[in-house]
JSON list of C-alpha atoms in Angstrom, two decimals:
[
{"chain": "J", "resi": 285, "resn": "MET", "atom": "CA", "xyz": [21.46, -11.66, -1.12]},
{"chain": "J", "resi": 286, "resn": "GLU", "atom": "CA", "xyz": [19.39, -8.48, -1.18]},
{"chain": "J", "resi": 287, "resn": "GLU", "atom": "CA", "xyz": [18.64, -6.94, 2.21]},
{"chain": "J", "resi": 288, "resn": "ARG", "atom": "CA", "xyz": [14.97, -7.04, 3.22]},
{"chain": "J", "resi": 289, "resn": "LYS", "atom": "CA", "xyz": [13.45, -5.05, 6.05]},
{"chain": "J", "resi": 290, "resn": "TYR", "atom": "CA", "xyz": [10.65, -6.65, 8.06]},
{"chain": "J", "resi": 291, "resn": "LEU", "atom": "CA", "xyz": [7.93, -5.11, 10.20]},
{"chain": "J", "resi": 292, "resn": "GLY", "atom": "CA", "xyz": [6.45, -7.28, 12.95]},
{"chain": "J", "resi": 293, "resn": "ILE", "atom": "CA", "xyz": [2.93, -6.40, 14.12]},
{"chain": "J", "resi": 294, "resn": "ASP", "atom": "CA", "xyz": [1.20, -7.38, 17.35]},
{"chain": "J", "resi": 295, "resn": "TRP", "atom": "CA", "xyz": [-2.38, -6.23, 16.70]},
{"chain": "J", "resi": 296, "resn": "GLY", "atom": "CA", "xyz": [-4.63, -5.30, 19.59]},
{"chain": "J", "resi": 297, "resn": "GLU", "atom": "CA", "xyz": [-7.91, -3.45, 19.83]},
{"chain": "J", "resi": 298, "resn": "ALA", "atom": "CA", "xyz": [-6.39, -0.62, 21.86]},
{"chain": "J", "resi": 299, "resn": "ARG", "atom": "CA", "xyz": [-2.74, -0.70, 20.76]},
{"chain": "J", "resi": 300, "resn": "ILE", "atom": "CA", "xyz": [-0.63, -2.08, 17.92]},
{"chain": "J", "resi": 301, "resn": "GLY", "atom": "CA", "xyz": [2.94, -3.06, 18.73]},
{"chain": "J", "resi": 302, "resn": "LEU", "atom": "CA", "xyz": [5.56, -2.81, 16.00]},
{"chain": "J", "resi": 303, "resn": "SER", "atom": "CA", "xyz": [9.03, -4.29, 15.68]},
{"chain": "J", "resi": 304, "resn": "LEU", "atom": "CA", "xyz": [11.77, -4.14, 13.05]},
{"chain": "J", "resi": 305, "resn": "GLY", "atom": "CA", "xyz": [14.17, -6.72, 11.67]},
{"chain": "J", "resi": 306, "resn": "ASP", "atom": "CA", "xyz": [16.08, -7.66, 8.54]},
{"chain": "J", "resi": 307, "resn": "ASN", "atom": "CA", "xyz": [17.44, -10.69, 6.70]},
{"chain": "J", "resi": 308, "resn": "VAL", "atom": "CA", "xyz": [21.08, -9.72, 7.31]},
{"chain": "J", "resi": 309, "resn": "LEU", "atom": "CA", "xyz": [21.30, -10.09, 11.08]},
{"chain": "J", "resi": 310, "resn": "TYR", "atom": "CA", "xyz": [17.99, -11.93, 11.54]},
{"chain": "J", "resi": 311, "resn": "ILE", "atom": "CA", "xyz": [17.41, -10.03, 14.78]},
{"chain": "J", "resi": 312, "resn": "ALA", "atom": "CA", "xyz": [14.12, -8.32, 15.65]},
{"chain": "J", "resi": 313, "resn": "THR", "atom": "CA", "xyz": [13.97, -5.30, 17.93]},
{"chain": "J", "resi": 314, "resn": "PRO", "atom": "CA", "xyz": [11.00, -3.51, 19.51]},
{"chain": "J", "resi": 315, "resn": "HIS", "atom": "CA", "xyz": [10.10, -0.35, 17.60]},
{"chain": "J", "resi": 316, "resn": "VAL", "atom": "CA", "xyz": [7.00, 1.60, 18.66]},
{"chain": "J", "resi": 317, "resn": "VAL", "atom": "CA", "xyz": [3.38, 1.26, 19.73]},
{"chain": "J", "resi": 318, "resn": "VAL", "atom": "CA", "xyz": [0.78, 2.92, 17.54]},
{"chain": "J", "resi": 319, "resn": "ALA", "atom": "CA", "xyz": [-2.98, 3.33, 17.74]},
{"chain": "J", "resi": 320, "resn": "ASN", "atom": "CA", "xyz": [-4.33, 2.63, 14.27]},
{"chain": "J", "resi": 321, "resn": "LEU", "atom": "CA", "xyz": [-3.77, 1.48, 10.70]},
{"chain": "J", "resi": 322, "resn": "LYS", "atom": "CA", "xyz": [-2.86, 4.99, 9.50]},
{"chain": "J", "resi": 323, "resn": "GLU", "atom": "CA", "xyz": [0.06, 5.08, 11.94]},
{"chain": "J", "resi": 324, "resn": "VAL", "atom": "CA", "xyz": [1.15, 1.57, 10.89]},
{"chain": "J", "resi": 325, "resn": "LEU", "atom": "CA", "xyz": [1.19, 2.68, 7.25]},
{"chain": "J", "resi": 326, "resn": "GLU", "atom": "CA", "xyz": [3.24, 5.75, 8.17]},
{"chain": "J", "resi": 327, "resn": "GLU", "atom": "CA", "xyz": [5.84, 3.51, 9.86]},
{"chain": "J", "resi": 328, "resn": "ILE", "atom": "CA", "xyz": [5.91, 1.17, 6.85]},
{"chain": "J", "resi": 329, "resn": "GLU", "atom": "CA", "xyz": [6.73, 4.10, 4.59]},
{"chain": "J", "resi": 330, "resn": "LYS", "atom": "CA", "xyz": [9.14, 5.76, 7.02]},
{"chain": "J", "resi": 331, "resn": "GLU", "atom": "CA", "xyz": [11.11, 2.55, 7.62]},
{"chain": "J", "resi": 332, "resn": "ASP", "atom": "CA", "xyz": [11.01, 1.40, 3.97]},
{"chain": "J", "resi": 333, "resn": "ILE", "atom": "CA", "xyz": [9.56, -2.02, 4.84]},
{"chain": "J", "resi": 334, "resn": "ASP", "atom": "CA", "xyz": [9.82, -4.91, 2.35]},
{"chain": "J", "resi": 335, "resn": "GLU", "atom": "CA", "xyz": [7.77, -7.52, 4.19]},
{"chain": "J", "resi": 336, "resn": "ILE", "atom": "CA", "xyz": [5.20, -7.57, 7.02]},
{"chain": "J", "resi": 337, "resn": "VAL", "atom": "CA", "xyz": [4.76, -10.25, 9.67]},
{"chain": "J", "resi": 338, "resn": "LEU", "atom": "CA", "xyz": [1.36, -9.95, 11.34]},
{"chain": "J", "resi": 339, "resn": "GLY", "atom": "CA", "xyz": [0.75, -11.90, 14.53]},
{"chain": "J", "resi": 340, "resn": "TYR", "atom": "CA", "xyz": [-2.08, -14.38, 14.00]},
{"chain": "J", "resi": 341, "resn": "PRO", "atom": "CA", "xyz": [-4.23, -14.59, 17.16]},
{"chain": "J", "resi": 342, "resn": "ARG", "atom": "CA", "xyz": [-4.90, -18.25, 17.89]},
{"chain": "J", "resi": 343, "resn": "ARG", "atom": "CA", "xyz": [-6.06, -19.39, 21.27]},
{"chain": "J", "resi": 344, "resn": "LEU", "atom": "CA", "xyz": [-4.47, -22.35, 23.01]},
{"chain": "J", "resi": 345, "resn": "GLY", "atom": "CA", "xyz": [-6.69, -25.40, 23.18]},
{"chain": "J", "resi": 346, "resn": "GLU", "atom": "CA", "xyz": [-9.15, -24.39, 20.50]},
{"chain": "J", "resi": 347, "resn": "GLY", "atom": "CA", "xyz": [-9.56, -26.96, 17.78]},
{"chain": "J", "resi": 348, "resn": "GLU", "atom": "CA", "xyz": [-11.02, -24.47, 15.36]},
{"chain": "J", "resi": 349, "resn": "GLU", "atom": "CA", "xyz": [-9.32, -21.15, 14.71]},
{"chain": "J", "resi": 350, "resn": "ARG", "atom": "CA", "xyz": [-11.44, -18.26, 15.94]},
{"chain": "J", "resi": 351, "resn": "LEU", "atom": "CA", "xyz": [-10.21, -14.86, 14.99]},
{"chain": "J", "resi": 352, "resn": "HIS", "atom": "CA", "xyz": [-11.36, -11.64, 16.50]},
{"chain": "J", "resi": 353, "resn": "GLN", "atom": "CA", "xyz": [-13.47, -9.66, 14.01]},
{"chain": "J", "resi": 354, "resn": "GLY", "atom": "CA", "xyz": [-11.34, -6.53, 14.56]},
{"chain": "J", "resi": 355, "resn": "TYR", "atom": "CA", "xyz": [-8.21, -8.47, 13.61]},
{"chain": "J", "resi": 356, "resn": "LEU", "atom": "CA", "xyz": [-9.81, -9.67, 10.38]},
{"chain": "J", "resi": 357, "resn": "ILE", "atom": "CA", "xyz": [-10.86, -6.12, 9.50]},
{"chain": "J", "resi": 358, "resn": "PHE", "atom": "CA", "xyz": [-7.38, -4.78, 10.29]},
{"chain": "J", "resi": 359, "resn": "LYS", "atom": "CA", "xyz": [-5.71, -7.49, 8.19]},
{"chain": "J", "resi": 360, "resn": "LYS", "atom": "CA", "xyz": [-7.99, -6.86, 5.21]},
{"chain": "J", "resi": 361, "resn": "GLN", "atom": "CA", "xyz": [-7.49, -3.09, 5.39]},
{"chain": "J", "resi": 362, "resn": "LEU", "atom": "CA", "xyz": [-3.71, -3.54, 5.66]},
{"chain": "J", "resi": 363, "resn": "GLU", "atom": "CA", "xyz": [-3.70, -5.84, 2.61]},
{"chain": "J", "resi": 364, "resn": "GLU", "atom": "CA", "xyz": [-5.77, -3.32, 0.64]},
{"chain": "J", "resi": 365, "resn": "ALA", "atom": "CA", "xyz": [-3.62, -0.34, 1.70]},
{"chain": "J", "resi": 366, "resn": "THR", "atom": "CA", "xyz": [-0.26, -1.77, 0.66]},
{"chain": "J", "resi": 367, "resn": "GLU", "atom": "CA", "xyz": [1.18, -4.18, -1.86]},
{"chain": "J", "resi": 368, "resn": "ILE", "atom": "CA", "xyz": [3.88, -5.33, 0.54]},
{"chain": "J", "resi": 369, "resn": "LYS", "atom": "CA", "xyz": [3.97, -9.08, 1.17]},
{"chain": "J", "resi": 370, "resn": "LEU", "atom": "CA", "xyz": [2.01, -9.91, 4.33]},
{"chain": "J", "resi": 371, "resn": "ASN", "atom": "CA", "xyz": [2.78, -13.05, 6.34]},
{"chain": "J", "resi": 372, "resn": "SER", "atom": "CA", "xyz": [0.53, -14.24, 9.16]},
{"chain": "J", "resi": 373, "resn": "PHE", "atom": "CA", "xyz": [2.48, -15.88, 11.97]},
{"chain": "J", "resi": 374, "resn": "ASP", "atom": "CA", "xyz": [1.24, -17.61, 15.14]},
{"chain": "J", "resi": 375, "resn": "GLU", "atom": "CA", "xyz": [1.45, -15.19, 18.05]},
{"chain": "J", "resi": 376, "resn": "ARG", "atom": "CA", "xyz": [0.46, -17.61, 20.82]},
{"chain": "J", "resi": 377, "resn": "LEU", "atom": "CA", "xyz": [2.12, -16.70, 24.10]},
{"chain": "J", "resi": 378, "resn": "SER", "atom": "CA", "xyz": [3.93, -13.65, 22.68]},
{"chain": "J", "resi": 379, "resn": "SER", "atom": "CA", "xyz": [2.32, -11.30, 25.23]},
{"chain": "J", "resi": 380, "resn": "LYS", "atom": "CA", "xyz": [3.08, -13.66, 28.11]},
{"chain": "J", "resi": 381, "resn": "ALA", "atom": "CA", "xyz": [6.68, -13.96, 26.91]},
{"chain": "J", "resi": 382, "resn": "ALA", "atom": "CA", "xyz": [6.90, -10.16, 26.64]},
{"chain": "J", "resi": 383, "resn": "ASP", "atom": "CA", "xyz": [5.76, -9.84, 30.26]},
{"chain": "J", "resi": 384, "resn": "ALA", "atom": "CA", "xyz": [8.46, -12.28, 31.35]},
{"chain": "J", "resi": 385, "resn": "LEU", "atom": "CA", "xyz": [11.36, -10.29, 29.91]},
{"chain": "J", "resi": 386, "resn": "VAL", "atom": "CA", "xyz": [13.54, -8.60, 32.50]},
{"chain": "J", "resi": 387, "resn": "GLY", "atom": "CA", "xyz": [13.15, -4.87, 33.03]},
{"chain": "J", "resi": 388, "resn": "ASN", "atom": "CA", "xyz": [10.92, -2.32, 34.60]},
{"chain": "J", "resi": 389, "resn": "LYS", "atom": "CA", "xyz": [8.62, 0.36, 33.19]},
{"chain": "J", "resi": 390, "resn": "LYS", "atom": "CA", "xyz": [11.51, 2.82, 32.89]},
{"chain": "J", "resi": 391, "resn": "THR", "atom": "CA", "xyz": [13.92, 0.46, 31.12]},
{"chain": "J", "resi": 392, "resn": "LYS", "atom": "CA", "xyz": [11.67, -1.94, 29.21]},
{"chain": "J", "resi": 393, "resn": "ALA", "atom": "CA", "xyz": [10.19, -1.26, 25.79]},
{"chain": "J", "resi": 394, "resn": "PRO", "atom": "CA", "xyz": [6.37, -1.19, 25.75]},
{"chain": "J", "resi": 395, "resn": "ARG", "atom": "CA", "xyz": [4.83, -4.66, 26.11]},
{"chain": "J", "resi": 396, "resn": "ASP", "atom": "CA", "xyz": [3.10, -4.51, 22.72]},
{"chain": "J", "resi": 397, "resn": "ALA", "atom": "CA", "xyz": [6.33, -3.63, 20.89]},
{"chain": "J", "resi": 398, "resn": "VAL", "atom": "CA", "xyz": [8.13, -6.46, 22.72]},
{"chain": "J", "resi": 399, "resn": "ALA", "atom": "CA", "xyz": [5.33, -8.87, 21.76]},
{"chain": "J", "resi": 400, "resn": "ALA", "atom": "CA", "xyz": [5.74, -7.73, 18.13]},
{"chain": "J", "resi": 401, "resn": "MET", "atom": "CA", "xyz": [9.48, -8.36, 18.47]},
{"chain": "J", "resi": 402, "resn": "ILE", "atom": "CA", "xyz": [8.84, -11.91, 19.70]},
{"chain": "J", "resi": 403, "resn": "ILE", "atom": "CA", "xyz": [6.48, -12.59, 16.79]},
{"chain": "J", "resi": 404, "resn": "LEU", "atom": "CA", "xyz": [8.96, -11.22, 14.25]},
{"chain": "J", "resi": 405, "resn": "GLN", "atom": "CA", "xyz": [11.95, -12.99, 15.83]},
{"chain": "J", "resi": 406, "resn": "SER", "atom": "CA", "xyz": [10.09, -16.31, 15.71]},
{"chain": "J", "resi": 407, "resn": "TYR", "atom": "CA", "xyz": [9.34, -15.70, 12.03]},
{"chain": "J", "resi": 408, "resn": "LEU", "atom": "CA", "xyz": [12.95, -14.70, 11.24]},
{"chain": "J", "resi": 409, "resn": "ASP", "atom": "CA", "xyz": [14.20, -17.82, 13.06]},
{"chain": "J", "resi": 410, "resn": "SER", "atom": "CA", "xyz": [11.88, -19.93, 10.90]},
{"chain": "J", "resi": 411, "resn": "ILE", "atom": "CA", "xyz": [13.27, -18.55, 7.62]},
{"chain": "J", "resi": 412, "resn": "SER", "atom": "CA", "xyz": [16.98, -18.27, 8.49]}
]
């Protein structure tokens, strides 16, 4: 099996959390927090990413999916800027789960990168 590198993305208006993983160990790790699409694209190139997993913001209890306009713009621009396969994956509760992980501000990775790790790990678990 050929090794594939994955980038998990937790999109937010102010910050974008990134995580890394692969299909050898199937383990996601927090990477960095960036501010915009340009920085995401730089990380994709720097890390030689094969596949992207973008957290899909769905709200609990809503029958109809309502996506934030900024998310839709970000997703479209990301798709247009790269030919790398892009998977949308449910991110419900990823930020709450990130907050629950043990650690303090000095020892814990940034919340957004941890949320991206949770999204990517859930995706990797679903394909392994």
